[in-house]
PDB file of C-alpha atoms in Angstrom:
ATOM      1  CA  UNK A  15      99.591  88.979  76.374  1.00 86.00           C
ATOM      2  CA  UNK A  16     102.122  86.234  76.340  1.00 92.00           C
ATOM      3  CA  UNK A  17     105.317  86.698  77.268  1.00 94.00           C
ATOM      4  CA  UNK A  18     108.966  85.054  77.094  1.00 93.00           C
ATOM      5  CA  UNK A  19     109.831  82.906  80.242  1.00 94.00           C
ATOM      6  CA  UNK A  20     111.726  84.619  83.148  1.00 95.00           C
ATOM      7  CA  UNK A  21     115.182  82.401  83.634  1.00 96.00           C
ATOM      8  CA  UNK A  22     118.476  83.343  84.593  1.00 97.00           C
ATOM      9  CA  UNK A  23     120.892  85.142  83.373  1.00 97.00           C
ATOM     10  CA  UNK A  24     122.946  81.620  83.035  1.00 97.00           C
ATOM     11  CA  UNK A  25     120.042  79.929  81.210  1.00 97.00           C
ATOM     12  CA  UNK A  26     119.386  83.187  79.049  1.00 97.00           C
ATOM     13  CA  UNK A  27     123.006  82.470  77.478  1.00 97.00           C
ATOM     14  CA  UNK A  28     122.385  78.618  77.162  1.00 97.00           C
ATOM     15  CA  UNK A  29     119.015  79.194  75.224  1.00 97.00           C
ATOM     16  CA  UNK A  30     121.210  81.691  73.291  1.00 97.00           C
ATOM     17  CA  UNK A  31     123.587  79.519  72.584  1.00 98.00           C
ATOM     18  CA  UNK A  32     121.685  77.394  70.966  1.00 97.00           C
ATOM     19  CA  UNK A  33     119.491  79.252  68.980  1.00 98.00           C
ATOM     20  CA  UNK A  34     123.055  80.671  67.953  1.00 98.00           C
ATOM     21  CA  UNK A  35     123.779  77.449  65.988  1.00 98.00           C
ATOM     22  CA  UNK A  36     120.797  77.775  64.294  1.00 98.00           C
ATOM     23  CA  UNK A  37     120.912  81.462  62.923  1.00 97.00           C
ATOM     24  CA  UNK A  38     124.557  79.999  62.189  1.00 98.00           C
ATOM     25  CA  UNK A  39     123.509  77.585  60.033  1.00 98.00           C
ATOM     26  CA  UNK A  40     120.012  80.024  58.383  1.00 96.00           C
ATOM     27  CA  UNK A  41     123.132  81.986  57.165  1.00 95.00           C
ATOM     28  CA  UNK A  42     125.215  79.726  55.297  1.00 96.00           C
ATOM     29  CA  UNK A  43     121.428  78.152  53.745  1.00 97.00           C
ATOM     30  CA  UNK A  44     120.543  81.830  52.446  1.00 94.00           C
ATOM     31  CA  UNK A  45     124.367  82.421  51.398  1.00 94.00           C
ATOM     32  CA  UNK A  46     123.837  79.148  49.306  1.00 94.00           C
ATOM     33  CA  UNK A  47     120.469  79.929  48.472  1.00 94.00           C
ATOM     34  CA  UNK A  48     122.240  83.779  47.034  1.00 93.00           C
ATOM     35  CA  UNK A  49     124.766  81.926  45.069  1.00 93.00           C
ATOM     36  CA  UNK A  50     121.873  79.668  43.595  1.00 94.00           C
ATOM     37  CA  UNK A  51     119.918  82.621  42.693  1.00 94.00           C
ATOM     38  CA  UNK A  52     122.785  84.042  41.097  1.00 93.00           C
ATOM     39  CA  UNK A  53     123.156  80.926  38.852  1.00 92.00           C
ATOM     40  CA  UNK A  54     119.813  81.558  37.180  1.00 95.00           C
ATOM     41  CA  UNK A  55     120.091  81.869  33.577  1.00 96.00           C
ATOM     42  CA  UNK A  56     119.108  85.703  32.469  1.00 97.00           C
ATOM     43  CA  UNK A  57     116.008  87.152  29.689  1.00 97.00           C
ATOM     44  CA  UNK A  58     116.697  89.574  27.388  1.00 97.00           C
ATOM     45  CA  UNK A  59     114.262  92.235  27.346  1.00 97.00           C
ATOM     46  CA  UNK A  60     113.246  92.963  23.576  1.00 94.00           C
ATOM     47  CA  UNK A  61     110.132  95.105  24.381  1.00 94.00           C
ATOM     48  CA  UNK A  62     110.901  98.302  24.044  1.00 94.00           C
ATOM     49  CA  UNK A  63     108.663 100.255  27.123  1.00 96.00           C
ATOM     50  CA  UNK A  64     108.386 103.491  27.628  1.00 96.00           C
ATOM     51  CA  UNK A  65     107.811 105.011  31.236  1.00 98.00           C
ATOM     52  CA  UNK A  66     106.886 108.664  32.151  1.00 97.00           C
ATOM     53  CA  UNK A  67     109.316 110.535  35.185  1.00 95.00           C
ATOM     54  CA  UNK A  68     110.444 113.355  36.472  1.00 90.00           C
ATOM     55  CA  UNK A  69     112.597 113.997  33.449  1.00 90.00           C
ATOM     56  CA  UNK A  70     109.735 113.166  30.801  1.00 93.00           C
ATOM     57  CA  UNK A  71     109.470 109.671  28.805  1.00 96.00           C
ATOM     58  CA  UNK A  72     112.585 107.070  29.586  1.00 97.00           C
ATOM     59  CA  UNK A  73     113.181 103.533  28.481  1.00 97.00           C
ATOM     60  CA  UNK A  74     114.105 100.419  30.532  1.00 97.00           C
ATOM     61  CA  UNK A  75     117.543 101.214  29.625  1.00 97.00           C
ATOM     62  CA  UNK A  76     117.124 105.087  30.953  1.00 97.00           C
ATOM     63  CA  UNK A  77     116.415 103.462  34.327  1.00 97.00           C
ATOM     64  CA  UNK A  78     119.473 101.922  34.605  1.00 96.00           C
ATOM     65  CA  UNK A  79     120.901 105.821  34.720  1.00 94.00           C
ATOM     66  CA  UNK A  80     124.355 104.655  33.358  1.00 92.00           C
ATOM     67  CA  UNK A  81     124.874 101.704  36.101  1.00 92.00           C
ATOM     68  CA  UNK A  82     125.154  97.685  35.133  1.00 93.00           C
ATOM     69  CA  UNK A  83     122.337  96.828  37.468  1.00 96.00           C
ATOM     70  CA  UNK A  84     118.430  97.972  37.947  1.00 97.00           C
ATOM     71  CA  UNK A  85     116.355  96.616  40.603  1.00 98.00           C
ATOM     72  CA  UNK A  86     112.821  97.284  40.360  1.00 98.00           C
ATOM     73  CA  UNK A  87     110.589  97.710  43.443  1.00 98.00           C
ATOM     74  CA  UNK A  88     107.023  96.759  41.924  1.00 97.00           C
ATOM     75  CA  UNK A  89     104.776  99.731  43.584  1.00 97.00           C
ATOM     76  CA  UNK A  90     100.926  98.731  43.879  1.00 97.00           C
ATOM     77  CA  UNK A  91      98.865 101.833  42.576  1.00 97.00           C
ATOM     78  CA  UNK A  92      96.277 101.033  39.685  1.00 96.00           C
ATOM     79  CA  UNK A  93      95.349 103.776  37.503  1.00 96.00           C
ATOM     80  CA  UNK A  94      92.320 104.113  39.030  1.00 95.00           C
ATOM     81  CA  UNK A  95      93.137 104.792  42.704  1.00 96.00           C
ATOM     82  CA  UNK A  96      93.614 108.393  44.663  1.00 94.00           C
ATOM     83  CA  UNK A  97      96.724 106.859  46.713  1.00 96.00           C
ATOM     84  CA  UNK A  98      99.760 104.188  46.502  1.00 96.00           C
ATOM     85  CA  UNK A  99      99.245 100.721  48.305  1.00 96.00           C
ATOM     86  CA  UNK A 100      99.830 101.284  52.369  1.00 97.00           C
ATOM     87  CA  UNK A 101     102.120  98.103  52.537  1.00 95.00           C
ATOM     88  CA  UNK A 102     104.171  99.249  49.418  1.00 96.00           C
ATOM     89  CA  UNK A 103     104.682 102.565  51.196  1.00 97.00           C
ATOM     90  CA  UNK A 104     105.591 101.032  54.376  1.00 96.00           C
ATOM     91  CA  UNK A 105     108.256  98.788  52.633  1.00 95.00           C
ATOM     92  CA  UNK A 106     109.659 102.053  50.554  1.00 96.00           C
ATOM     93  CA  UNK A 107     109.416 103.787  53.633  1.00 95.00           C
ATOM     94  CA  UNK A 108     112.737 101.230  54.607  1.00 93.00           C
ATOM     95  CA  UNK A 109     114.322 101.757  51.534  1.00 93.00           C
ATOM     96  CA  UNK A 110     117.601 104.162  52.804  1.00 86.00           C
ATOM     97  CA  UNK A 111     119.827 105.734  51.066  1.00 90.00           C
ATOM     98  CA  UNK A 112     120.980 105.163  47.752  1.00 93.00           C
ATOM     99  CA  UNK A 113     124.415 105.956  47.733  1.00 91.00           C
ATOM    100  CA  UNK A 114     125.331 102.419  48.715  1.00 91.00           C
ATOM    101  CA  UNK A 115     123.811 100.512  46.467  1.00 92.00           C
ATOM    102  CA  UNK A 116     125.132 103.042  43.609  1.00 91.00           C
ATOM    103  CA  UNK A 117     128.622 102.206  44.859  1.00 88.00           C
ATOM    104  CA  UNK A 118     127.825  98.856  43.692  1.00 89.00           C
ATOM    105  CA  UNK A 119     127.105  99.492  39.978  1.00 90.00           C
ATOM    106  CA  UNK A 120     123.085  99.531  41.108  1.00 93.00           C
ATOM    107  CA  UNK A 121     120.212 101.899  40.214  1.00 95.00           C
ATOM    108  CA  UNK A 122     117.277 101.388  42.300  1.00 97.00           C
ATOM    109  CA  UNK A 123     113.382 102.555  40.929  1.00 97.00           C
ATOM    110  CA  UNK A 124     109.783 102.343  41.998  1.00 97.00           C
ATOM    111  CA  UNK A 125     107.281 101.454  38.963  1.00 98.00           C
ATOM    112  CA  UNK A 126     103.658 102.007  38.578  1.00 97.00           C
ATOM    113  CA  UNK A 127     100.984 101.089  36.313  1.00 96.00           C
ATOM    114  CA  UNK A 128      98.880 104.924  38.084  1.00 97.00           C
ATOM    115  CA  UNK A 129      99.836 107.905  35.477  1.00 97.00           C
ATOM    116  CA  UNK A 130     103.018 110.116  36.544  1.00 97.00           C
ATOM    117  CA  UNK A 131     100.164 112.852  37.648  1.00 96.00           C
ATOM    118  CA  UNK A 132      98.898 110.518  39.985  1.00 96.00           C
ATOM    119  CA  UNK A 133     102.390 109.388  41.400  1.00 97.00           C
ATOM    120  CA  UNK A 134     103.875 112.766  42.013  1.00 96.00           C
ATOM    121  CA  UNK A 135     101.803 114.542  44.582  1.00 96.00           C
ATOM    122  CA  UNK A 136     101.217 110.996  46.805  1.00 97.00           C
ATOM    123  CA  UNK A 137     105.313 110.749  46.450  1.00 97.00           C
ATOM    124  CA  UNK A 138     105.616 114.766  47.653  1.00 96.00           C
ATOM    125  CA  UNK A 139     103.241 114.083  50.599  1.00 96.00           C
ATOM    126  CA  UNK A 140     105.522 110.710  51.823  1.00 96.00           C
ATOM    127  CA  UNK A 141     108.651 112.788  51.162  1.00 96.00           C
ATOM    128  CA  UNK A 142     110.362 110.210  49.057  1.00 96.00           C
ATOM    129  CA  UNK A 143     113.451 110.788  46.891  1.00 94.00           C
ATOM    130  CA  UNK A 144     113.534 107.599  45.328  1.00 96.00           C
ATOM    131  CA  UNK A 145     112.794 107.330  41.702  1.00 96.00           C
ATOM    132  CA  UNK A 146     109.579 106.331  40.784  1.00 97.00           C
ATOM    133  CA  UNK A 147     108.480 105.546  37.187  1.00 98.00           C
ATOM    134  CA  UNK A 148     104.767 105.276  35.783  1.00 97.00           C
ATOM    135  CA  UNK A 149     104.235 102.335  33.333  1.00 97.00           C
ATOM    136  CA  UNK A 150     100.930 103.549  32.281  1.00 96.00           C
ATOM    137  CA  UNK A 151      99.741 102.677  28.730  1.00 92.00           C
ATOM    138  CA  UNK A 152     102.561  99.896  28.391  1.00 94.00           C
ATOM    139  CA  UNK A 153     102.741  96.002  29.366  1.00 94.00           C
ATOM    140  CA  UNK A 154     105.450  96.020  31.859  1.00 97.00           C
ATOM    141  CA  UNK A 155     103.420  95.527  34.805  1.00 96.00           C
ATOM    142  CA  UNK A 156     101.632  92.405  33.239  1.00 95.00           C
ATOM    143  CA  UNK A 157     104.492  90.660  31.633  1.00 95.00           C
ATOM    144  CA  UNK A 158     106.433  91.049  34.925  1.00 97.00           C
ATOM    145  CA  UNK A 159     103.416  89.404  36.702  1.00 94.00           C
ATOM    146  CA  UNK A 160     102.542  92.010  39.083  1.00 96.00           C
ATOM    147  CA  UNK A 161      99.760  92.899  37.380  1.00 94.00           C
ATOM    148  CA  UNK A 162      96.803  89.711  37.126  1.00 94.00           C
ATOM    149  CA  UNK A 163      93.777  89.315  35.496  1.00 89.00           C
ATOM    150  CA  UNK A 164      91.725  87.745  37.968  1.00 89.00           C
ATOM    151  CA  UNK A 165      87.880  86.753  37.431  1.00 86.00           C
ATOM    152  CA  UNK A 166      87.925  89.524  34.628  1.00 85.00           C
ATOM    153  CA  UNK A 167      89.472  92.076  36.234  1.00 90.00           C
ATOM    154  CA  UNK A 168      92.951  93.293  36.438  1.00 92.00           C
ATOM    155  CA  UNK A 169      94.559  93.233  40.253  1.00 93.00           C
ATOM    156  CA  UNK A 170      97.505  94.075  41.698  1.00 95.00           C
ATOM    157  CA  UNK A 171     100.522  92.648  43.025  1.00 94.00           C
ATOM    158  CA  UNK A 172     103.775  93.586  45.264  1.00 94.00           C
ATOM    159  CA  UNK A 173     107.204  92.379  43.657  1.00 97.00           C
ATOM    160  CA  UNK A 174     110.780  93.540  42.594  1.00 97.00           C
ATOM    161  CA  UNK A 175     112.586  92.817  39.790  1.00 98.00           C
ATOM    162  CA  UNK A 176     116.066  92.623  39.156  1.00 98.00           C
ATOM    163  CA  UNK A 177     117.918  93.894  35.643  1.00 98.00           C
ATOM    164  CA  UNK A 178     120.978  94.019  34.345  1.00 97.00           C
ATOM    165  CA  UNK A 179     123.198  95.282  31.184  1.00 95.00           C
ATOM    166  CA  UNK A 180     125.262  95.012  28.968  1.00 93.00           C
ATOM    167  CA  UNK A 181     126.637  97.844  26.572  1.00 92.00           C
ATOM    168  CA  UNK A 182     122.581  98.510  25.402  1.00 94.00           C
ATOM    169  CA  UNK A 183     121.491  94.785  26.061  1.00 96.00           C
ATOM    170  CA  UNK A 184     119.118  94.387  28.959  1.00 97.00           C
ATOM    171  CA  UNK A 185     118.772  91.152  30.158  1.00 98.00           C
ATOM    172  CA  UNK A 186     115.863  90.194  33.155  1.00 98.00           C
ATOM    173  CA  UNK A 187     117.868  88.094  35.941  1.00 97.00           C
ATOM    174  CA  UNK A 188     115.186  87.397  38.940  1.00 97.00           C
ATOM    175  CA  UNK A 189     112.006  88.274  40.490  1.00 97.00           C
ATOM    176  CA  UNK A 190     110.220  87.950  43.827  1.00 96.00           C
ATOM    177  CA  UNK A 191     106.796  88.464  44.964  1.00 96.00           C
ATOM    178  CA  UNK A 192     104.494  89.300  47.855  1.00 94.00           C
ATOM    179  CA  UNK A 193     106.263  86.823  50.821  1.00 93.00           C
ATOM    180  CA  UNK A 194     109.324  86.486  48.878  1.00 93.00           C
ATOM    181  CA  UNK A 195     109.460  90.582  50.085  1.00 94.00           C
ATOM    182  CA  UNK A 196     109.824  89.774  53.526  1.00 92.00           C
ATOM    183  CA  UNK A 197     113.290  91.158  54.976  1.00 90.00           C
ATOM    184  CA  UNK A 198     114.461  92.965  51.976  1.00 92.00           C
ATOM    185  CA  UNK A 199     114.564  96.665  51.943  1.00 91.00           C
ATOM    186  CA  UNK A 200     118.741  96.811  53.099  1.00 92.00           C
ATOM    187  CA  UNK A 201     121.102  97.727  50.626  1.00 92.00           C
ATOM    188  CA  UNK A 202     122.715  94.239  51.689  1.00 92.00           C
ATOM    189  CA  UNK A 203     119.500  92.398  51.009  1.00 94.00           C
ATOM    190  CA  UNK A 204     118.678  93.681  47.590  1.00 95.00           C
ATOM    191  CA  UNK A 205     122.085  93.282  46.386  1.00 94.00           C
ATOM    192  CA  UNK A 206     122.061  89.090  47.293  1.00 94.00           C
ATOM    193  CA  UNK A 207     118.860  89.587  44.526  1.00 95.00           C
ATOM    194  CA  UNK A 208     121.149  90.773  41.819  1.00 95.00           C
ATOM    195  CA  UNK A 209     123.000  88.388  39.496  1.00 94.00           C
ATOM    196  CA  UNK A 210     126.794  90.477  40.742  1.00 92.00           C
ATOM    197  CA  UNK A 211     125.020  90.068  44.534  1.00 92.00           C
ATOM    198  CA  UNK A 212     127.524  92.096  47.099  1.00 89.00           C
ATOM    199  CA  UNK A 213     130.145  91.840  44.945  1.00 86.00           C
ATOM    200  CA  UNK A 214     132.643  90.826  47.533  1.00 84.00           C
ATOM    201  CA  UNK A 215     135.415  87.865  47.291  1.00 81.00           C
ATOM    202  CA  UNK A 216     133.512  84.893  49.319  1.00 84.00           C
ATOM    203  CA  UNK A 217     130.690  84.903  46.796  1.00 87.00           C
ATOM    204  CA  UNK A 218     129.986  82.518  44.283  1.00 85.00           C
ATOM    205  CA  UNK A 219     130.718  81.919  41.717  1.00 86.00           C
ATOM    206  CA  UNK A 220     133.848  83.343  41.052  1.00 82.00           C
ATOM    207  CA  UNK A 221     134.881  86.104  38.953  1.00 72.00           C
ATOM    208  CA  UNK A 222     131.493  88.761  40.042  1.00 75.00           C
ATOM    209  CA  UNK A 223     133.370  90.359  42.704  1.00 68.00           C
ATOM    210  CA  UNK A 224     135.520  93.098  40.608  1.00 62.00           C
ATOM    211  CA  UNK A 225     133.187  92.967  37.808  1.00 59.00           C
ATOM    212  CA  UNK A 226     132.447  96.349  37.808  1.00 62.00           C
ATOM    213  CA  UNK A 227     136.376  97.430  38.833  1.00 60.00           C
ATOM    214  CA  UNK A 228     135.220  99.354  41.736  1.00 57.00           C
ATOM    215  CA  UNK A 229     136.332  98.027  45.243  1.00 56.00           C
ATOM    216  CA  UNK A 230     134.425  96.025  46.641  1.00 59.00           C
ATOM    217  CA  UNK A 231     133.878  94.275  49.886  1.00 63.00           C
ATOM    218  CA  UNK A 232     132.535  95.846  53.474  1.00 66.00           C
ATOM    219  CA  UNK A 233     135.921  97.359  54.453  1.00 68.00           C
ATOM    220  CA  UNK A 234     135.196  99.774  51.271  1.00 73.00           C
ATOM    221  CA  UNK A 235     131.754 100.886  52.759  1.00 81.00           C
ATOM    222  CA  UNK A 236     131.926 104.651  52.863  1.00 83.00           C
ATOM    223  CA  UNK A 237     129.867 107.454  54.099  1.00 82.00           C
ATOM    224  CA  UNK A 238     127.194 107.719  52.130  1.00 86.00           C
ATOM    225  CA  UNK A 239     128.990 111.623  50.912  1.00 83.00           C
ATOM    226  CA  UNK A 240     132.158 109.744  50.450  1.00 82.00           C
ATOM    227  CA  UNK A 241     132.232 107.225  47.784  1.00 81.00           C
ATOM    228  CA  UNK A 242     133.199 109.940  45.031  1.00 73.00           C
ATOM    229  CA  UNK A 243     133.867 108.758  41.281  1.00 63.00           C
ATOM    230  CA  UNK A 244     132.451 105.540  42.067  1.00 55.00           C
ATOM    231  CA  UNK A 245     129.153 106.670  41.589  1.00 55.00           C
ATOM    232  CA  UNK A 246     127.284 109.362  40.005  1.00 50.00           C
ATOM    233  CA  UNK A 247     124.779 111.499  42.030  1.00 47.00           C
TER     234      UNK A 247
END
């Protein structure tokens, strides 16, 4: 195995010092890179699919479960397999709780292309709450690019998807794949993927921050039992 250097407590802090400057400066590139994303133009969504949940048969607007923002966690598990994709459950393994990202205005879903049958018992034995969607029988999957044809035959791909609406409009804002995957999983980090981000004051542009009149900002974090009317269990 290879390890770090030994050095001093002295050159520990100079080393660290350094780096520092550099995470410094990764942060105000992925802060820029956020308000970028958040310039994208948005898609409205026309095609009117039809998932199967908990609850029965729901629409890409049911998703949304009243909120102005959906994001989408892309789940690998064709019809044709006995359990989910191992790295897809490791990454909703990090996924914490909701409550947060509800404070923000933001519903959060896993979608598959496996029927609901399928879904249920491998989501009982990971002892997930999340909500989790089967697309089976409609072309979500493909025209969201997760699912391929590849050599004649359909495969699978990780991604997440970002929504959001207005009145009954829904309107496609981003998407990110496979790599593009890496570090998200925070309420904080799937929130900078959204077109209203964290909704706080220093983002740009201007004029997200109150959009959806609830306060906003990390001083209002909460307890995740004590954000009340601003957001619906």
């Amino acid at each position: 195995m290879s390890l770090p250097e030994i050095a001093s407590r002295e050159q520990w802090r100079e080393a660290r010092a350094e780096l520092l400057v550099k995470e410094k400066a990764a942060t105000r590139a992925r802060d820029a890179l956020g308000a970028e994303r958040r310039g994208l133009p948005m898609v409205e969504v026309d095609e009117e699919y039809v998932f199967e949940g908990g609850d029965g048969k729901a629409t890409l607007l049911d998703l949304f479960a009243g909120r102005h923002q959906l994001v989408v966690y892309h789940f690998m598990f064709a019809p044709e397999w006995e359990a989910g994709c191992r790295s897809c459950s490791g990454f909703l393994d990090q996924i914490g709780h909701l409550a947060h990202l509800k404070a923000r205005g933001t519903s959060f879903t896993a979608v598959s292309r496996a029927p609901f049958p399928k879904i249920l018992p491998f989501k009982a034995r990971m002892g997930w709450t999340v909500p989790w969607y089967s697309s089976y029988g409609s072309g979500f999957n493909r025209d969201f690019e997760v699912t391929l044809e590849h050599e004649g035959e359909l495969v699978e791909r990780p991604g997440l998807s970002c929504f959001l609406r207005d009145r009954d409009r829904v309107f496609h804002t981003c998407s990110t794949y496979e790599r593009g995957l890496d570090g998200l999983g925070s309420t904080t980090s799937l929130l900078d993927l959204t077109a209203l981000g964290r909704q706080e004051a220093w983002e740009e542009p201007k004029g997200r921050s109150s959009a959806l009149g609830a306060p906003a900002g990390s001083e209002h974090i909460r307890y995740h039992d004590e954000y009340g009317d601003w957001y619906a269990k």
